[in-house]
Short mmCIF file of C-alpha atoms in Angstrom, two decimals:
data_model
loop_
_atom_site.label_atom_id
_atom_site.label_comp_id
_atom_site.label_asym_id
_atom_site.label_seq_id
_atom_site.Cartn_x
_atom_site.Cartn_y
_atom_site.Cartn_z
CA UNK A 1189 -86.13 54.00 -39.42
CA UNK A 1190 -84.03 51.35 -40.99
CA UNK A 1191 -80.78 53.31 -40.49
CA UNK A 1192 -81.71 53.60 -36.75
CA UNK A 1193 -82.14 49.83 -36.56
CA UNK A 1194 -78.76 49.23 -38.11
CA UNK A 1195 -77.17 51.55 -35.77
CA UNK A 1196 -78.82 49.89 -32.84
CA UNK A 1197 -77.64 46.35 -34.11
CA UNK A 1198 -73.87 47.42 -33.99
CA UNK A 1199 -72.21 45.15 -31.29
CA UNK A 1200 -69.19 46.64 -29.23
CA UNK A 1201 -67.02 43.93 -27.49
CA UNK A 1202 -66.78 44.47 -23.83
CA UNK A 1203 -63.12 43.88 -22.35
CA UNK A 1204 -63.19 42.34 -18.87
CA UNK A 1205 -61.04 44.08 -16.39
CA UNK A 1206 -57.87 42.17 -15.05
CA UNK A 1207 -58.79 40.67 -11.91
CA UNK A 1208 -55.71 39.89 -9.67
CA UNK A 1209 -56.18 38.19 -6.43
CA UNK A 1210 -53.64 38.01 -3.57
CA UNK A 1211 -53.32 34.27 -3.71
CA UNK A 1212 -51.97 34.29 -7.26
CA UNK A 1213 -49.49 37.03 -6.45
CA UNK A 1214 -48.06 34.96 -3.49
CA UNK A 1215 -48.00 31.79 -5.60
CA UNK A 1216 -45.97 33.56 -8.36
CA UNK A 1217 -43.55 35.03 -5.87
CA UNK A 1218 -43.01 31.59 -4.24
CA UNK A 1219 -42.61 29.94 -7.61
CA UNK A 1220 -39.96 32.47 -8.67
CA UNK A 1221 -38.06 32.07 -5.40
CA UNK A 1222 -38.12 28.34 -5.71
CA UNK A 1223 -36.71 28.53 -9.27
CA UNK A 1224 -33.97 30.95 -8.24
CA UNK A 1225 -33.09 28.64 -5.29
CA UNK A 1226 -32.81 25.48 -7.57
CA UNK A 1227 -30.57 27.46 -9.96
CA UNK A 1228 -28.41 28.78 -7.14
CA UNK A 1229 -28.12 25.21 -5.71
CA UNK A 1230 -27.19 23.66 -9.01
CA UNK A 1231 -24.52 26.26 -9.93
CA UNK A 1232 -22.92 26.72 -6.45
CA UNK A 1233 -20.31 24.73 -4.54
CA UNK A 1234 -21.96 22.72 -1.78
CA UNK A 1235 -20.32 22.85 1.67
CA UNK A 1236 -20.66 19.40 3.27
CA UNK A 1237 -19.66 18.72 6.81
CA UNK A 1238 -17.61 15.58 8.10
CA UNK A 1239 -17.59 14.35 11.68
CA UNK A 1240 -14.05 13.54 12.74
CA UNK A 1241 -13.81 9.95 14.24
CA UNK A 1242 -10.95 8.10 15.82
CA UNK A 1243 -9.63 5.48 13.23
CA UNK A 1244 -6.52 3.86 11.66
CA UNK A 1245 -5.51 3.27 7.99
CA UNK A 1246 -5.46 0.09 6.30
CA UNK A 1247 -2.25 0.56 4.22
CA UNK A 1248 -1.11 -1.66 1.42
CA UNK A 1249 1.98 -3.42 2.87
CA UNK A 1250 1.87 -6.43 0.46
CA UNK A 1251 5.21 -6.92 -1.57
CA UNK A 1252 6.58 -9.38 -4.04
CA UNK A 1253 9.97 -10.43 -2.86
CA UNK A 1254 12.87 -12.46 -4.23
CA UNK A 1255 14.08 -15.44 -2.06
CA UNK A 1256 17.93 -15.80 -1.66
CA UNK A 1257 19.17 -18.96 -0.08
CA UNK A 1258 22.51 -21.02 0.28
CA UNK A 1259 22.00 -23.07 -2.91
CA UNK A 1260 24.54 -25.40 -4.43
CA UNK A 1261 24.21 -26.73 -8.04
CA UNK A 1262 25.36 -30.22 -8.70
CA UNK A 1263 26.19 -31.41 -12.24
CA UNK A 1264 26.20 -34.87 -13.91
CA UNK A 1265 29.59 -36.64 -14.39
CA UNK A 1266 28.16 -38.60 -17.38
CA UNK A 1267 25.51 -38.58 -20.13
CA UNK A 1268 22.34 -40.61 -20.15
CA UNK A 1269 18.78 -40.84 -18.86
CA UNK A 1270 18.38 -39.43 -15.43
CA UNK A 1271 15.99 -40.78 -12.78
CA UNK A 1272 15.36 -39.17 -9.35
CA UNK A 1273 14.83 -40.82 -6.09
CA UNK A 1274 14.37 -37.97 -3.67
CA UNK A 1275 11.21 -35.84 -3.84
CA UNK A 1276 11.70 -32.18 -4.50
CA UNK A 1277 11.60 -30.12 -1.16
CA UNK A 1278 12.63 -33.27 0.75
CA UNK A 1279 15.55 -33.17 3.23
CA UNK A 1280 18.29 -35.65 2.27
CA UNK A 1281 21.23 -36.66 4.60
CA UNK A 1282 24.88 -37.01 3.48
CA UNK A 1283 25.42 -39.84 0.99
CA UNK A 1284 21.71 -40.35 0.38
CA UNK A 1285 20.91 -41.40 -3.17
CA UNK A 1286 19.42 -38.55 -5.07
CA UNK A 1287 19.59 -39.56 -8.82
CA UNK A 1288 20.91 -42.18 -11.19
CA UNK A 1289 22.14 -41.82 -14.76
CA UNK A 1290 21.47 -44.71 -17.21
CA UNK A 1291 24.33 -44.28 -19.75
CA UNK A 1292 23.12 -46.57 -22.45
CA UNK A 1293 19.38 -46.16 -22.27
CA UNK A 1294 18.81 -49.96 -21.87
CA UNK A 1295 17.73 -49.61 -18.38
CA UNK A 1296 14.55 -47.61 -19.21
CA UNK A 1297 13.79 -49.94 -22.15
CA UNK A 1298 14.34 -52.99 -19.88
CA UNK A 1299 12.07 -51.45 -17.07
CA UNK A 1300 9.34 -50.81 -19.66
CA UNK A 1301 9.37 -54.34 -20.97
CA UNK A 1302 10.27 -56.21 -17.76
CA UNK A 1303 7.47 -57.61 -15.49
CA UNK A 1304 8.48 -55.89 -12.31
CA UNK A 1305 5.12 -56.57 -10.80
CA UNK A 1306 2.25 -54.30 -10.19
CA UNK A 1307 3.12 -51.03 -8.26
CA UNK A 1308 0.68 -50.39 -5.50
CA UNK A 1309 0.87 -47.16 -3.65
CA UNK A 1310 1.08 -47.43 0.09
CA UNK A 1311 -1.11 -45.37 2.50
CA UNK A 1312 1.96 -43.27 3.18
CA UNK A 1313 2.52 -42.71 -0.67
CA UNK A 1314 -1.16 -41.88 -1.13
CA UNK A 1315 -1.05 -39.46 1.85
CA UNK A 1316 2.00 -37.73 0.37
CA UNK A 1317 0.19 -37.25 -3.00
CA UNK A 1318 -3.00 -35.98 -1.39
CA UNK A 1319 -1.10 -33.49 0.86
CA UNK A 1320 0.56 -32.03 -2.24
CA UNK A 1321 -2.80 -31.70 -4.08
CA UNK A 1322 -4.50 -30.17 -1.17
CA UNK A 1323 -1.87 -27.63 -0.55
CA UNK A 1324 -1.79 -26.48 -4.06
CA UNK A 1325 -5.57 -26.18 -4.27
CA UNK A 1326 -5.64 -23.90 -1.17
CA UNK A 1327 -2.98 -21.46 -2.50
CA UNK A 1328 -3.88 -21.39 -6.24
CA UNK A 1329 -4.64 -18.04 -7.78
CA UNK A 1330 -5.67 -17.28 -11.37
CA UNK A 1331 -3.30 -14.39 -11.21
CA UNK A 1332 -0.34 -16.78 -10.98
CA UNK A 1333 -1.46 -19.38 -13.28
CA UNK A 1334 2.22 -20.36 -14.11
CA UNK A 1335 2.23 -22.06 -10.69
CA UNK A 1336 0.18 -24.79 -12.31
CA UNK A 1337 3.19 -25.95 -14.25
CA UNK A 1338 5.33 -26.00 -11.10
CA UNK A 1339 2.74 -28.18 -9.46
CA UNK A 1340 2.63 -30.50 -12.53
CA UNK A 1341 6.37 -31.05 -12.35
CA UNK A 1342 6.19 -31.55 -8.52
CA UNK A 1343 3.38 -34.18 -8.85
CA UNK A 1344 5.25 -35.89 -11.78
CA UNK A 1345 8.36 -35.97 -9.74
CA UNK A 1346 6.61 -37.64 -6.74
CA UNK A 1347 5.11 -40.30 -8.95
CA UNK A 1348 8.34 -41.03 -10.71
CA UNK A 1349 10.17 -41.03 -7.47
CA UNK A 1350 7.76 -43.74 -6.16
CA UNK A 1351 8.09 -45.72 -9.47
CA UNK A 1352 11.92 -45.32 -9.46
CA UNK A 1353 12.16 -46.86 -5.95
CA UNK A 1354 10.78 -50.12 -7.31
CA UNK A 1355 13.28 -49.71 -10.20
CA UNK A 1356 16.08 -49.18 -7.76
CA UNK A 1357 15.38 -52.28 -5.95
CA UNK A 1358 15.88 -54.17 -9.13
CA UNK A 1359 18.63 -51.94 -10.54
CA UNK A 1360 21.49 -54.40 -9.67
CA UNK A 1361 19.79 -57.25 -11.49
CA UNK A 1362 18.83 -55.11 -14.56
CA UNK A 1363 22.26 -53.80 -14.75
CA UNK A 1364 23.78 -57.12 -14.82
CA UNK A 1365 21.28 -58.52 -17.28
CA UNK A 1366 21.03 -55.62 -19.74
CA UNK A 1367 24.67 -54.55 -19.64
CA UNK A 1368 23.45 -51.10 -18.80
CA UNK A 1369 25.92 -48.66 -17.15
CA UNK A 1370 24.32 -46.81 -14.18
CA UNK A 1371 25.95 -43.91 -12.48
CA UNK A 1372 24.77 -43.15 -8.94
CA UNK A 1373 24.39 -39.56 -7.63
CA UNK A 1374 24.51 -39.14 -3.96
CA UNK A 1375 24.22 -35.96 -1.78
CA UNK A 1376 27.65 -34.69 -0.88
CA UNK A 1377 26.10 -32.66 1.97
CA UNK A 1378 22.87 -32.66 3.88
CA UNK A 1379 20.19 -30.30 2.50
CA UNK A 1380 16.92 -29.72 0.73
CA UNK A 1381 16.66 -31.11 -2.77
CA UNK A 1382 15.52 -28.81 -5.51
CA UNK A 1383 14.97 -29.80 -9.16
CA UNK A 1384 15.31 -26.41 -10.90
CA UNK A 1385 17.88 -23.81 -11.80
CA UNK A 1386 17.34 -20.12 -12.64
CA UNK A 1387 20.47 -18.20 -12.39
CA UNK A 1388 19.77 -16.67 -8.96
CA UNK A 1389 21.75 -19.25 -7.14
CA UNK A 1390 24.77 -16.92 -6.95
CA UNK A 1391 22.82 -13.76 -6.45
CA UNK A 1392 23.34 -11.59 -3.42
CA UNK A 1393 21.13 -8.71 -2.10
CA UNK A 1394 23.63 -6.09 -3.24
CA UNK A 1395 23.84 -7.26 -6.92
CA UNK A 1396 20.05 -7.34 -7.33
CA UNK A 1397 18.46 -4.79 -9.73
CA UNK A 1398 14.95 -3.54 -10.39
CA UNK A 1399 14.85 -5.65 -13.42
CA UNK A 1400 15.25 -8.87 -11.42
CA UNK A 1401 11.88 -8.24 -9.75
CA UNK A 1402 10.04 -8.39 -13.00
CA UNK A 1403 8.76 -11.94 -13.34
CA UNK A 1404 8.40 -11.42 -17.25
CA UNK A 1405 12.25 -11.51 -17.46
CA UNK A 1406 12.41 -14.71 -15.23
CA UNK A 1407 13.29 -18.10 -16.65
CA UNK A 1408 13.11 -21.24 -14.71
CA UNK A 1409 14.75 -24.49 -15.85
CA UNK A 1410 12.82 -27.44 -14.59
CA UNK A 1411 14.91 -30.64 -14.32
CA UNK A 1412 12.63 -33.51 -15.08
CA UNK A 1413 13.05 -37.26 -14.40
CA UNK A 1414 13.65 -39.73 -17.24
CA UNK A 1415 15.13 -37.02 -19.51
CA UNK A 1416 18.45 -37.21 -21.45
CA UNK A 1417 21.13 -35.28 -19.94
CA UNK A 1418 24.69 -34.49 -20.99
CA UNK A 1419 27.91 -34.70 -18.99
CA UNK A 1420 28.26 -31.45 -16.93
CA UNK A 1421 24.53 -30.64 -17.14
CA UNK A 1422 22.89 -29.36 -13.89
CA UNK A 1423 20.99 -32.25 -12.48
CA UNK A 1424 19.82 -30.84 -9.03
CA UNK A 1425 20.61 -28.33 -6.37
CA UNK A 1426 20.74 -28.34 -2.49
CA UNK A 1427 19.70 -25.71 -0.09
CA UNK A 1428 22.11 -26.12 2.53
CA UNK A 1429 21.30 -23.51 5.30
CA UNK A 1430 18.04 -22.82 7.03
CA UNK A 1431 18.92 -19.21 7.26
CA UNK A 1432 17.60 -17.37 4.20
CA UNK A 1433 16.39 -13.89 3.04
CA UNK A 1434 13.52 -12.17 1.15
CA UNK A 1435 14.41 -9.04 -0.68
CA UNK A 1436 11.76 -6.42 -1.35
CA UNK A 1437 11.93 -3.14 -3.22
CA UNK A 1438 10.76 0.06 -1.43
CA UNK A 1439 11.05 3.81 -1.28
CA UNK A 1440 13.97 5.10 0.78
CA UNK A 1441 11.48 6.52 3.40
CA UNK A 1442 9.84 3.17 3.86
CA UNK A 1443 13.32 1.49 4.09
CA UNK A 1444 14.26 3.80 6.84
CA UNK A 1445 11.02 3.28 8.77
CA UNK A 1446 11.52 -0.53 8.52
CA UNK A 1447 15.15 -0.30 9.65
CA UNK A 1448 14.14 1.46 12.67
CA UNK A 1449 11.83 -1.40 13.63
CA UNK A 1450 14.86 -3.91 13.50
CA UNK A 1451 12.45 -6.81 13.41
CA UNK A 1452 9.17 -6.94 11.66
CA UNK A 1453 6.24 -9.44 11.53
CA UNK A 1454 5.82 -10.99 8.15
CA UNK A 1455 2.73 -12.96 6.79
CA UNK A 1456 3.41 -15.44 3.81
CA UNK A 1457 0.37 -15.02 1.54
CA UNK A 1458 1.03 -18.55 0.06
CA UNK A 1459 0.06 -20.43 3.33
CA UNK A 1460 -0.94 -17.52 5.67
CA UNK A 1461 1.86 -18.52 8.10
CA UNK A 1462 3.36 -15.50 10.08
CA UNK A 1463 7.04 -15.24 11.14
CA UNK A 1464 9.45 -12.60 12.40
CA UNK A 1465 12.19 -11.23 10.19
CA UNK A 1466 15.34 -9.20 10.92
CA UNK A 1467 15.57 -6.00 8.63
CA UNK A 1468 18.45 -4.85 6.75
CA UNK A 1469 18.76 -2.35 3.96
CA UNK A 1470 21.28 -1.64 0.97
CA UNK A 1471 21.26 -0.11 -2.37
CA UNK A 1472 20.99 -2.46 -5.38
CA UNK A 1473 23.39 -2.68 -8.32
CA UNK A 1474 21.26 -0.14 -10.22
CA UNK A 1475 20.80 2.29 -7.29
CA UNK A 1476 17.35 0.96 -6.29
CA UNK A 1477 16.38 0.76 -2.54
CA UNK A 1478 16.23 -2.74 -1.27
CA UNK A 1479 15.16 -4.06 2.17
CA UNK A 1480 16.29 -7.59 3.23
CA UNK A 1481 14.09 -9.61 5.64
CA UNK A 1482 16.15 -12.47 7.16
CA UNK A 1483 14.69 -15.66 8.61
CA UNK A 1484 16.11 -18.61 10.57
CA UNK A 1485 13.18 -20.97 9.76
CA UNK A 1486 10.50 -22.00 7.19
CA UNK A 1487 12.91 -22.20 4.42
CA UNK A 1488 11.89 -25.69 3.50
CA UNK A 1489 8.11 -24.50 2.91
CA UNK A 1490 9.40 -22.06 0.22
CA UNK A 1491 12.57 -23.88 -1.06
CA UNK A 1492 11.02 -24.12 -4.60
CA UNK A 1493 9.82 -20.52 -4.88
CA UNK A 1494 12.01 -17.68 -6.19
CA UNK A 1495 9.28 -14.99 -5.89
CA UNK A 1496 7.23 -14.95 -2.63
CA UNK A 1497 4.38 -12.63 -1.83
CA UNK A 1498 4.36 -11.31 1.68
CA UNK A 1499 2.61 -8.85 3.81
CA UNK A 1500 4.36 -6.64 6.35
CA UNK A 1501 2.21 -6.50 9.70
CA UNK A 1502 3.13 -3.09 11.11
CA UNK A 1503 1.82 -1.35 14.08
CA UNK A 1504 -1.17 0.71 13.03
CA UNK A 1505 -1.16 4.44 13.29
CA UNK A 1506 -4.22 5.46 15.31
CA UNK A 1507 -5.54 9.05 15.56
CA UNK A 1508 -8.17 11.33 14.11
CA UNK A 1509 -9.16 10.02 10.65
CA UNK A 1510 -9.94 12.82 8.01
CA UNK A 1511 -10.33 12.66 4.23
CA UNK A 1512 -7.44 14.21 2.17
CA UNK A 1513 -9.94 16.50 0.45
CA UNK A 1514 -10.53 18.48 3.68
CA UNK A 1515 -6.76 19.28 4.02
CA UNK A 1516 -5.51 22.76 3.02
CA UNK A 1517 -2.39 24.81 3.29
CA UNK A 1518 -2.77 28.49 4.46
CA UNK A 1519 -0.30 31.31 4.76
CA UNK A 1520 0.22 33.24 8.10
CA UNK A 1521 2.30 36.12 9.41
CA UNK A 1522 5.14 35.13 11.88
CA UNK A 1523 5.59 37.52 14.71
CA UNK A 1524 7.92 37.16 17.71
CA UNK A 1525 6.41 36.18 20.94
CA UNK A 1526 7.70 39.29 22.63
CA UNK A 1527 5.27 41.33 20.66
CA UNK A 1528 2.12 39.33 21.52
CA UNK A 1529 -0.05 40.74 24.18
CA UNK A 1530 -3.63 40.43 25.49
CA UNK A 1531 -6.13 43.29 25.49
CA UNK A 1532 -9.52 44.32 24.27
CA UNK A 1533 -12.87 43.77 25.93
CA UNK A 1534 -12.40 40.00 26.03
CA UNK A 1535 -8.65 40.17 27.01
CA UNK A 1536 -7.99 38.44 23.69
CA UNK A 1537 -4.59 37.82 22.15
CA UNK A 1538 -3.29 40.50 19.60
CA UNK A 1539 -0.62 42.90 18.80
CA UNK A 1540 -0.10 46.76 19.15
CA UNK A 1541 0.17 48.23 15.78
CA UNK A 1542 1.53 51.69 15.19
CA UNK A 1543 -0.87 53.95 13.14
CA UNK A 1544 -1.41 57.52 12.24
CA UNK A 1545 -4.43 59.65 12.82
CA UNK A 1546 -4.41 63.07 10.96
CA UNK A 1547 -0.62 62.63 10.64
CA UNK A 1548 -0.03 62.04 14.15
CA UNK A 1549 1.43 58.69 15.23
CA UNK A 1550 -0.87 56.68 17.59
CA UNK A 1551 -1.13 52.99 18.62
CA UNK A 1552 -4.10 50.71 18.47
CA UNK A 1553 -4.69 47.14 19.69
CA UNK A 1554 -5.46 44.65 16.88
CA UNK A 1555 -7.15 41.50 18.09
CA UNK A 1556 -5.93 38.31 16.00
CA UNK A 1557 -6.33 34.60 16.19
CA UNK A 1558 -3.25 32.58 17.11
CA UNK A 1559 -2.99 29.39 14.98
CA UNK A 1560 0.27 27.96 16.23
CA UNK A 1561 3.46 28.69 18.24
CA UNK A 1562 6.73 27.39 17.07
CA UNK A 1563 10.33 28.40 17.83
CA UNK A 1564 9.24 31.38 19.68
CA UNK A 1565 7.11 32.71 16.82
CA UNK A 1566 3.31 33.09 16.72
CA UNK A 1567 1.39 32.38 13.54
CA UNK A 1568 -1.20 35.06 13.25
CA UNK A 1569 -4.10 35.58 10.75
CA UNK A 1570 -3.30 37.60 7.81
CA UNK A 1571 -6.77 39.00 7.31
CA UNK A 1572 -6.44 41.83 9.80
CA UNK A 1573 -2.62 42.42 9.45
CA UNK A 1574 -0.64 43.58 6.34
CA UNK A 1575 2.90 43.29 5.17
CA UNK A 1576 4.88 46.23 6.25
CA UNK A 1577 2.79 47.01 9.40
CA UNK A 1578 5.03 48.01 12.31
CA UNK A 1579 4.30 46.43 15.63
CA UNK A 1580 5.17 47.92 19.02
CA UNK A 1581 6.66 45.70 21.71
CA UNK A 1582 4.63 46.07 24.89
CA UNK A 1583 6.11 48.37 27.58
CA UNK A 1584 8.97 49.14 25.17
CA UNK A 1585 9.68 51.57 22.41
CA UNK A 1586 11.01 48.64 20.11
CA UNK A 1587 9.18 48.04 16.92
CA UNK A 1588 8.92 45.05 14.46
CA UNK A 1589 7.91 45.40 10.73
CA UNK A 1590 5.89 42.53 9.56
CA UNK A 1591 7.72 40.81 6.83
CA UNK A 1592 7.99 37.08 7.57
CA UNK A 1593 5.36 34.53 6.50
CA UNK A 1594 4.89 30.75 6.88
CA UNK A 1595 2.35 28.15 6.12
CA UNK A 1596 0.48 25.61 8.05
CA UNK A 1597 -1.43 22.31 7.02
CA UNK A 1598 -4.90 22.24 8.48
CA UNK A 1599 -8.50 21.93 8.00
CA UNK A 1600 -11.55 24.18 8.23
CA UNK A 1601 -13.56 23.47 11.40
CA UNK A 1602 -17.38 24.41 11.38
CA UNK A 1603 -18.37 23.73 15.04
CA UNK A 1604 -19.29 27.27 15.39
CA UNK A 1605 -21.20 27.65 12.27
CA UNK A 1606 -18.36 29.39 10.16
CA UNK A 1607 -15.16 28.17 8.69
CA UNK A 1608 -12.38 28.37 11.25
CA UNK A 1609 -8.89 27.09 10.26
CA UNK A 1610 -7.28 24.47 12.61
CA UNK A 1611 -3.76 23.26 12.17
CA UNK A 1612 -3.20 19.53 12.02
CA UNK A 1613 -0.28 17.17 12.47
CA UNK A 1614 -0.30 14.36 10.01
CA UNK A 1615 0.88 10.85 11.33
CA UNK A 1616 0.24 8.80 8.32
CA UNK A 1617 -1.53 9.26 4.98
CA UNK A 1618 -2.78 7.01 2.12
CA UNK A 1619 -4.46 7.90 -1.08
CA UNK A 1620 -7.87 8.71 0.42
CA UNK A 1621 -7.43 9.43 4.27
CA UNK A 1622 -4.89 10.79 6.70
CA UNK A 1623 -4.39 10.00 10.39
CA UNK A 1624 -3.73 13.24 12.42
CA UNK A 1625 -2.78 13.70 15.97
CA UNK A 1626 -5.58 14.47 18.40
CA UNK A 1627 -5.80 16.91 21.29
CA UNK A 1628 -3.07 19.17 20.15
CA UNK A 1629 -2.88 22.97 20.86
CA UNK A 1630 -4.85 24.92 18.11
CA UNK A 1631 -5.84 21.59 16.72
CA UNK A 1632 -8.72 19.09 16.17
CA UNK A 1633 -10.48 16.96 18.65
CA UNK A 1634 -12.64 13.70 18.15
CA UNK A 1635 -16.18 14.38 16.86
CA UNK A 1636 -15.26 17.91 15.54
CA UNK A 1637 -17.05 18.89 12.38
CA UNK A 1638 -14.83 20.00 9.49
CA UNK A 1639 -15.49 20.92 5.88
CA UNK A 1640 -15.29 17.68 3.71
CA UNK A 1641 -13.85 19.64 0.67
CA UNK A 1642 -11.77 22.49 1.62
CA UNK A 1643 -11.78 23.92 -1.96
CA UNK A 1644 -15.54 24.85 -1.47
CA UNK A 1645 -14.99 27.31 1.34
CA UNK A 1646 -12.99 30.26 2.58
CA UNK A 1647 -11.97 31.05 6.02
CA UNK A 1648 -14.60 32.83 8.09
CA UNK A 1649 -17.42 31.76 5.50
CA UNK A 1650 -20.71 31.08 7.26
CA UNK A 1651 -22.05 27.54 6.92
CA UNK A 1652 -25.70 27.14 6.24
CA UNK A 1653 -27.11 23.95 6.94
#
């Protein structure tokens, strides 16, 4: 009895049957599909469309040029302390006083100790100083900090000139009282006074080199009032001709493009003034390509500048604007026009190809896309033809073996939902975009859709949005 109770107390675990419902199955399938879709999206190239607009390119036509002028350097005939009476950048007439040289140095000492009265700036003097300061503040750039020193010398020269005018009024008396010998330097020609030298005074366009355009190699000798000079030292120079030139470095292609224009519009970045310049070109002393831009005005505004930043204002090239990433080069078969015919159910363009059926020669019409026609030759798709295929001339027994190939530059048009090559004619190009001609045969039109990155697609690929 006890044994039976033990047997009856034995517990057997009951395994529940697997109960799958249709909702869980569908959820699992959808989940797997989503995971596969995400993996495929992350690992595959994405085809992105681009709508072709009308536009133009903003090209970089800013250059740093070298100013060449008719400059005559004048030298001191005696040693002593020099004082200037004409402001730099000021026009002087023949025989106008430009400077004096105090040979003994007593003149400066006498002026420092003598009571010449208080110097009061007139309204005209103050206006001159204010104009100079405002002009500099408007054009100052941190990228060209060295211009601060030129401004410093210019202001110092203006102030000393105003002070020296007072000194000049008393120079006769001072000379007699102090025994000082004063040499008067007068302008031998009319011109613009410049108080600096840099070795470019005798330079011409033909003997410039690429090294001359590097401002790191440039040295400017500033001539300062009340400094000691030796006999034969340079003391000033005159720019005597209003005709002058700015020389820039360019690529040979750009130089020829500018030369065709004859005259180009120039914007001076220093003051934003605009002027027209006559174009000339030559090869520099080191073989570099140089472009000369000649002016007949504005020289006085830039007489103290050797390096001048300018912008060429050229006619903009307008057309269809496309990204460079969309451009691709593709190979085609070249077939003479006489071998092109129309046939098939759609009366499409194609060729008659010789073929063999069970060893018997026969012909077949091969429909093919035409991508360009040039010099009597058709550019045909190479996907339906092969090198060595023999084509038959319509209504003739003449044949032509396919052997010649050529390439076209184009993009993939996706208007019809698949990648269709279209030839383009590039008018102008920069680092990011190209301007191409619109409404050309076998080409693009405005608002067409093209593949943004040509490397992500092959011709005839279907495009899934």
